[in-house]
Amino acid sequence: MNRKLTDRANLGQTVGTEARFFTETIEVETLDPLAFFEAGRSHYGDHRFFWQNADKTVKLVGVGQAAVLTADTHRFQSISRQWKALCGRLIKEEKDMDPVLFGGFSFDPQTRQDDEWTAFPAAYFTVPLIQLKIDNGKTYVSINYVTDELEAAAQFEGLRQERDRLLHIAQVDEFTLQGKPAIVSQTELATDRYMEAVENVTSQIKAQVAEKVVIARKIKLSFEEEFQKATALHAITNEQQASYHFGLQIGEEMFFGATPERLVEISKGQAYSACVAGSIHRGKTALEDQQLGEQLLRDKKNREEHQYVVDMITEVFSEFCSSLHVNKTPKLLKVRDIQHLFTPVEGKLAEDQDIFRLVEALHPTPALGGVPRKKALAIIRDEEQMDRGFYAGPIGWTDAAGNGEFAVAIRSGLLSGKDAYLYAGGGIVADSMPTEEYKETWVKFRPVLRALGGSLHE
């Protein structure tokens, strides 16, 4: 269906009371995405999101809510079904960009709900009222409006004025980042329980109950005052340049991070994924860094851990794609604090599939759950005794044309009032040592710790 949004008569003549989904796009001069994010703070401070892919070719900011999609059961299918129904009511011109749906899924809805995650349901997605998209150097701003009113022209004209107000603030007003507030305390939470869990899981793996299980833990920072959301996003994007950057704000809480791991991307029918598992720290010199990378490529434990992920993602792509390409040997993926084994996977998505079907089939990968998947999840629930919330879950976006990208939400934290919760974990196998696994989590805490001004553990 395609009606001209600027034709008020057409809008007024729409028959029926079923909700309609209008969108309109304009191209604007380049502007700072974080400036636009912050421009929405006064009116839409409870409902904002930020996304930037690893090569910085796609940047998204959403403020306000045109629609919210949530689900607690059958969550992947439910979100897919709700989004398809909404897109079926879309009214747009060819020049208008496809509206974006942004959000994520919790790691495991069966774990208990810790207090910090009460604002986040098992699945949460939003269509922003006003959407900024920077795509390959061009900047677009869209209005998205969902209504069941017969006469919508006046309201839409008001949204155009609101769009122009936000653009003026982002382009003209000085965008000032607040300083990082002083830290009152930095606390490790249930470290003894984590060490015991690693030991117990190692014993179970030796007894062949499972092959690999990922165990995570968390730390808590408390600040003198609330941490500005834009400041946290600015800091994390600077800390981890070659990563996916994200921020999802619901009320006073914002889940944010910089992850090196793409779960899946779909672009014009092509599906892409990344197998990222097995890691070692960065060297202090280029030579030491090279030697460590070569050591990682030769390391039996890490290569086995990596192969679990490759095998699983390849199996999923074989089911959902009509063609497939997988590299035979891994490469190195290097970010600031750590280097990983990395194998890309690519395929042509079958016509009857969508990004949510792939996300459901891929989550959790062995890099975040374990092998075999169901047994590993059961062990995590018993031994970890922590609600991961959206940590290690899929976070990302899709559009009305079926394009989109989801990343695995690691190297992440939750800002909640004057507190922040940070999460990190690692894959446990038969020869894992609790003290070494503990040290590895500190390497993985570092990006968010550094962004928030916390004390690095050496």
XYZ file of C-alpha atoms in Angstrom:
458
model
C 0.000 0.000 0.000
C 1.406 3.400 -0.940
C -0.240 6.725 -0.168
C 1.267 10.156 -0.385
C 1.893 11.321 3.173
C 1.815 14.987 2.223
C -1.693 14.666 0.786
C -3.950 15.424 3.757
C -7.087 14.528 1.837
C -5.832 10.999 1.265
C -4.996 10.612 4.938
C -8.434 11.773 5.963
C -10.168 9.392 3.577
C -8.505 6.217 4.839
C -11.277 3.727 5.567
C -11.601 1.718 8.779
C -10.227 1.969 12.302
C -7.315 -0.505 12.065
C -3.981 1.094 12.930
C -1.999 2.488 10.028
C 1.762 2.912 9.954
C 3.014 6.104 8.279
C 6.643 6.991 7.605
C 8.320 9.949 5.926
C 12.036 10.553 5.300
C 14.169 13.593 4.569
C 17.888 13.727 3.821
C 19.876 16.162 5.966
C 23.420 17.387 6.353
C 25.773 15.149 8.291
C 25.376 15.421 12.063
C 26.761 13.722 15.130
C 24.541 10.742 16.070
C 25.206 11.287 19.766
C 24.181 14.933 19.400
C 20.858 13.723 17.998
C 20.599 11.126 20.777
C 21.127 13.846 23.375
C 18.729 16.240 21.593
C 15.937 13.791 22.416
C 16.765 13.647 26.121
C 14.360 16.331 27.402
C 11.214 14.960 25.725
C 12.169 11.320 25.066
C 14.814 10.612 27.713
C 13.140 7.359 28.762
C 12.999 5.856 25.271
C 16.117 6.122 23.126
C 18.486 3.801 21.307
C 21.866 3.991 19.618
C 23.570 1.603 17.185
C 26.774 1.687 15.174
C 28.106 -1.275 13.221
C 31.737 -2.338 13.378
C 32.844 -0.632 10.157
C 30.758 2.485 10.940
C 28.847 2.330 7.658
C 25.480 2.174 9.465
C 24.579 4.352 12.446
C 21.104 4.462 13.972
C 19.496 6.629 16.627
C 15.893 6.436 17.731
C 14.003 8.779 20.060
C 10.469 8.346 21.297
C 8.176 5.428 20.546
C 5.849 4.964 17.597
C 5.304 1.334 18.598
C 6.613 -1.110 21.190
C 6.713 -4.875 20.636
C 7.290 -7.194 23.589
C 6.987 -10.912 24.228
C 7.521 -13.297 27.149
C 6.730 -16.644 25.491
C 7.574 -17.874 21.975
C 9.376 -14.581 21.862
C 11.261 -14.836 18.550
C 8.183 -15.961 16.638
C 6.009 -13.420 18.456
C 8.216 -10.437 17.617
C 8.500 -11.626 14.006
C 4.723 -11.979 13.737
C 4.022 -8.579 15.336
C 6.551 -6.848 13.078
C 5.169 -8.433 9.904
C 1.651 -7.390 10.897
C 2.779 -3.816 11.529
C 4.711 -3.653 8.246
C 1.584 -4.871 6.471
C -0.033 -1.556 7.449
C 2.885 0.549 6.248
C 2.126 3.586 4.075
C 5.189 5.111 2.423
C 6.570 6.565 -0.770
C 9.447 5.002 -2.677
C 11.815 7.782 -1.598
C 11.132 7.095 2.087
C 13.484 4.844 4.006
C 12.145 1.654 5.485
C 11.338 2.172 9.176
C 13.568 0.392 11.675
C 12.669 -1.892 14.552
C 15.382 -1.950 17.245
C 15.740 -4.009 20.411
C 16.869 -7.284 21.852
C 16.207 -10.531 23.662
C 17.300 -11.566 27.133
C 19.865 -14.358 27.299
C 17.564 -16.791 29.083
C 14.013 -15.924 30.223
C 14.038 -18.923 32.581
C 16.615 -17.428 34.937
C 15.389 -15.502 37.940
C 14.818 -11.769 37.568
C 17.485 -9.796 39.410
C 16.370 -6.342 40.542
C 18.415 -4.445 37.961
C 16.611 -6.107 35.033
C 12.971 -5.480 36.019
C 12.472 -2.906 33.205
C 13.574 -5.392 30.527
C 11.109 -8.075 29.372
C 12.218 -11.286 27.660
C 11.950 -9.496 24.314
C 11.738 -5.748 23.795
C 11.657 -3.865 20.485
C 10.675 -0.351 19.535
C 9.873 1.585 16.386
C 11.172 5.088 17.129
C 8.948 8.110 16.710
C 11.868 9.883 15.052
C 14.660 7.864 13.470
C 18.147 8.933 12.387
C 20.000 6.683 9.975
C 23.464 7.332 8.595
C 24.015 4.862 5.759
C 27.306 4.892 3.827
C 27.889 8.572 4.492
C 24.361 9.861 3.825
C 22.180 11.066 6.697
C 18.419 10.560 6.812
C 15.784 11.427 9.398
C 12.413 9.674 9.362
C 9.141 10.181 11.193
C 7.268 7.008 12.112
C 3.647 7.296 13.180
C 1.210 4.520 14.048
C -2.435 5.551 14.504
C -5.965 4.208 14.276
C -7.456 7.705 13.908
C -9.148 8.446 10.589
C -7.753 11.978 10.457
C -4.000 11.936 11.046
C -2.712 14.838 8.971
C -2.647 17.398 11.785
C -0.780 15.068 14.121
C 1.726 14.199 11.419
C 2.356 17.867 10.709
C 3.085 18.301 14.407
C 5.647 15.501 14.175
C 7.345 17.288 11.275
C 7.749 20.319 13.517
C 9.117 18.122 16.293
C 11.579 16.529 13.860
C 12.802 19.975 12.803
C 13.150 21.016 16.467
C 15.354 18.023 17.244
C 17.441 18.584 14.116
C 17.998 22.218 15.075
C 19.156 21.236 18.559
C 21.501 18.551 17.195
C 22.949 20.789 14.465
C 23.092 24.200 16.157
C 23.095 23.887 19.933
C 26.413 23.069 21.547
C 26.550 19.387 22.471
C 28.293 19.145 25.840
C 29.308 15.851 27.327
C 29.244 15.743 31.098
C 32.293 14.492 32.932
C 32.334 11.014 34.403
C 30.959 11.141 37.954
C 33.193 10.029 40.801
C 32.997 6.366 41.762
C 31.891 5.668 45.319
C 32.550 1.921 45.189
C 33.539 -0.921 42.873
C 32.333 -4.297 44.106
C 32.814 -7.850 42.899
C 29.566 -9.756 43.325
C 29.515 -13.422 44.399
C 33.110 -14.116 43.319
C 33.333 -17.210 45.534
C 30.207 -18.577 43.902
C 31.707 -17.958 40.454
C 34.948 -19.780 41.344
C 32.972 -22.699 42.763
C 30.795 -22.787 39.627
C 33.862 -23.000 37.366
C 35.223 -25.855 39.447
C 31.883 -27.700 39.443
C 31.398 -27.236 35.710
C 34.923 -28.460 34.969
C 34.175 -31.624 36.945
C 30.959 -32.179 34.993
C 32.773 -31.756 31.694
C 35.426 -34.240 32.761
C 32.569 -36.607 33.557
C 31.294 -35.997 29.988
C 28.031 -34.384 31.112
C 28.777 -31.585 28.610
C 31.653 -30.569 26.353
C 31.734 -26.832 27.089
C 29.779 -24.443 29.333
C 30.083 -20.651 29.509
C 30.016 -19.255 33.060
C 29.673 -15.512 33.682
C 29.830 -13.158 36.627
C 29.160 -9.475 37.357
C 30.596 -6.495 39.183
C 28.883 -3.340 40.407
C 29.981 0.298 40.264
C 28.283 3.021 42.319
C 28.689 6.712 41.451
C 28.166 9.965 43.321
C 25.568 10.995 40.741
C 23.787 9.505 37.732
C 25.983 8.781 34.719
C 24.929 10.721 31.589
C 23.823 8.188 28.974
C 25.426 10.059 26.046
C 28.711 10.277 27.955
C 28.739 6.507 28.466
C 28.062 5.895 24.764
C 30.732 8.390 23.715
C 33.257 6.752 26.028
C 32.559 3.185 24.893
C 32.690 4.077 21.188
C 36.109 5.654 21.736
C 37.373 2.733 23.827
C 36.535 -0.009 21.330
C 36.797 1.378 17.803
C 36.438 -1.870 15.808
C 33.272 -3.090 17.549
C 29.506 -2.927 17.335
C 28.295 -0.155 19.649
C 24.822 -0.182 21.134
C 22.665 1.489 23.732
C 19.058 0.621 24.591
C 17.301 2.836 27.108
C 14.082 1.827 28.861
C 13.084 4.327 31.528
C 16.059 5.207 33.726
C 18.032 2.098 32.700
C 20.299 1.835 29.673
C 21.973 -1.361 28.496
C 25.042 -0.530 26.429
C 28.312 -1.945 25.214
C 30.881 -2.523 22.484
C 30.856 -6.086 21.196
C 33.230 -7.613 18.643
C 30.759 -10.352 17.777
C 28.156 -10.195 15.034
C 25.443 -12.819 15.377
C 23.824 -12.363 11.966
C 23.387 -9.740 9.257
C 20.944 -9.823 6.362
C 21.471 -7.503 3.420
C 19.410 -7.881 0.235
C 18.818 -11.553 0.905
C 22.407 -12.440 1.818
C 23.026 -13.697 5.363
C 26.324 -13.227 7.187
C 27.552 -14.437 10.555
C 30.802 -14.472 12.503
C 32.223 -17.313 14.560
C 34.117 -15.622 17.399
C 35.461 -17.887 20.145
C 38.868 -18.560 21.675
C 40.855 -15.613 22.981
C 44.166 -14.350 24.277
C 45.288 -10.936 25.539
C 47.057 -8.332 23.413
C 50.834 -7.969 23.555
C 52.671 -4.937 24.896
C 54.637 -4.680 21.641
C 53.801 -5.507 18.011
C 56.163 -8.477 18.105
C 54.703 -9.845 21.333
C 51.208 -9.296 19.925
C 52.097 -11.303 16.823
C 53.586 -14.098 18.915
C 50.485 -14.255 21.118
C 48.268 -14.356 18.029
C 50.269 -17.241 16.588
C 50.074 -19.006 19.950
C 46.290 -18.598 19.897
C 46.048 -20.021 16.371
C 47.995 -23.110 17.498
C 46.330 -23.588 20.881
C 44.355 -26.853 21.050
C 41.877 -25.714 23.735
C 41.001 -22.490 21.939
C 40.821 -24.123 18.500
C 38.413 -26.735 19.870
C 36.317 -24.037 21.533
C 36.260 -22.126 18.260
C 35.320 -25.175 16.207
C 32.231 -25.745 18.362
C 30.951 -22.345 17.222
C 31.905 -22.904 13.572
C 30.140 -26.265 13.473
C 26.973 -24.911 15.088
C 26.656 -21.779 12.931
C 27.431 -23.767 9.785
C 24.678 -26.239 10.683
C 22.152 -23.427 11.188
C 23.082 -21.694 7.930
C 22.804 -25.003 6.091
C 19.185 -25.232 7.292
C 18.122 -21.658 6.541
C 20.229 -20.787 3.480
C 20.159 -22.071 -0.091
C 23.928 -21.666 -0.515
C 26.819 -21.486 1.943
C 30.467 -20.437 2.212
C 32.664 -21.028 5.292
C 36.401 -20.368 5.596
C 38.377 -23.523 6.389
C 40.704 -21.931 8.952
C 40.160 -19.094 11.450
C 41.736 -15.659 11.309
C 42.554 -13.275 14.152
C 40.134 -10.561 15.243
C 41.978 -7.959 17.310
C 40.350 -5.346 19.534
C 41.939 -3.143 22.154
C 42.301 -5.560 25.058
C 41.945 -8.978 23.493
C 42.315 -10.993 20.288
C 39.938 -13.731 19.196
C 39.786 -16.551 16.685
C 37.388 -15.495 13.931
C 35.726 -17.356 11.030
C 33.157 -15.641 8.757
C 30.137 -17.553 7.410
C 27.981 -16.425 4.482
C 24.877 -17.785 2.743
C 21.866 -16.862 0.621
C 18.784 -16.740 2.860
C 15.878 -18.940 1.747
C 12.857 -16.902 0.642
C 10.502 -18.059 3.405
C 12.892 -17.118 6.257
C 13.543 -13.873 8.143
C 16.177 -12.510 10.507
C 14.259 -13.543 13.638
C 14.241 -17.198 12.559
C 18.020 -17.081 12.192
C 18.492 -15.270 15.506
C 16.374 -17.900 17.276
C 18.317 -20.751 15.691
C 21.710 -19.216 16.449
C 21.107 -18.078 20.041
C 22.952 -18.890 22.161
C 26.015 -19.850 20.188
C 28.526 -22.162 21.903
C 30.604 -19.014 22.566
C 27.935 -17.766 25.006
C 26.107 -20.924 26.068
C 27.966 -24.134 25.530
C 27.845 -27.611 23.944
C 25.436 -29.343 23.789
C 23.185 -26.298 23.964
C 20.286 -27.546 26.112
C 22.520 -29.302 28.618
C 24.830 -26.296 28.844
C 21.873 -23.972 29.532
C 20.641 -26.279 32.273
C 24.083 -26.265 33.898
C 24.301 -22.459 33.617
C 20.945 -22.108 35.400
C 22.096 -24.400 38.209
C 25.647 -23.188 38.651
C 25.757 -19.527 37.606
C 22.759 -18.467 39.728
C 22.646 -15.039 38.070
C 20.170 -13.315 35.791
C 22.219 -12.267 32.759
C 19.365 -10.072 31.554
C 20.245 -8.802 28.073
C 23.949 -9.573 28.594
C 25.051 -12.170 25.974
C 21.654 -11.945 24.279
C 20.982 -10.833 20.689
C 20.631 -7.069 20.208
C 20.129 -5.216 16.955
C 17.691 -4.086 14.292
C 15.684 -5.002 11.254
C 13.737 -2.916 8.769
C 10.512 -3.267 6.821
C 12.425 -4.671 3.824
C 13.906 -7.537 5.852
C 17.439 -6.167 6.136
C 19.070 -5.957 9.541
C 21.863 -6.944 11.862
C 22.128 -8.469 15.324
C 25.198 -8.609 17.531
C 25.893 -10.657 20.647
C 25.647 -8.257 23.590
C 28.951 -8.918 25.347
C 31.480 -6.337 26.630
C 28.427 -4.673 28.083
C 26.892 -3.119 31.147
C 23.641 -1.762 32.558
C 23.363 1.813 33.813
C 20.688 2.028 36.497
C 20.403 5.318 38.356
C 23.669 5.896 40.206
C 24.771 2.282 39.695
C 26.251 0.250 36.858
C 26.373 -3.538 36.513
C 29.060 -5.080 34.289
C 29.076 -8.640 32.972
C 31.776 -10.985 31.642
C 32.248 -14.720 31.196
C 34.291 -17.417 29.519
C 34.046 -20.891 28.080
C 34.775 -23.690 30.556
C 36.224 -26.950 29.203
C 37.853 -29.998 30.792
C 41.227 -28.370 31.488
C 39.922 -24.983 32.671
C 41.413 -23.527 35.847
C 39.217 -21.249 38.029
C 42.031 -18.736 38.634
C 42.793 -18.448 34.911
C 39.122 -18.102 34.008
C 38.774 -15.402 36.666
C 41.697 -13.475 35.122
C 40.118 -13.757 31.671
C 36.892 -12.152 32.902
C 38.876 -9.091 33.992
C 40.211 -8.696 30.469
C 36.617 -8.773 29.225
C 35.410 -6.315 31.886
C 38.004 -3.747 30.815
C 36.230 -1.988 27.905
C 33.194 -0.981 29.953
C 35.222 -0.468 33.139
C 37.503 1.917 31.317
C 34.575 3.735 29.704
C 32.968 4.308 33.092
C 36.181 5.265 34.877
C 36.456 2.140 37.012
C 39.653 0.582 38.355
C 41.267 -1.935 36.020
C 42.291 -5.233 37.571
C 45.850 -6.190 36.625
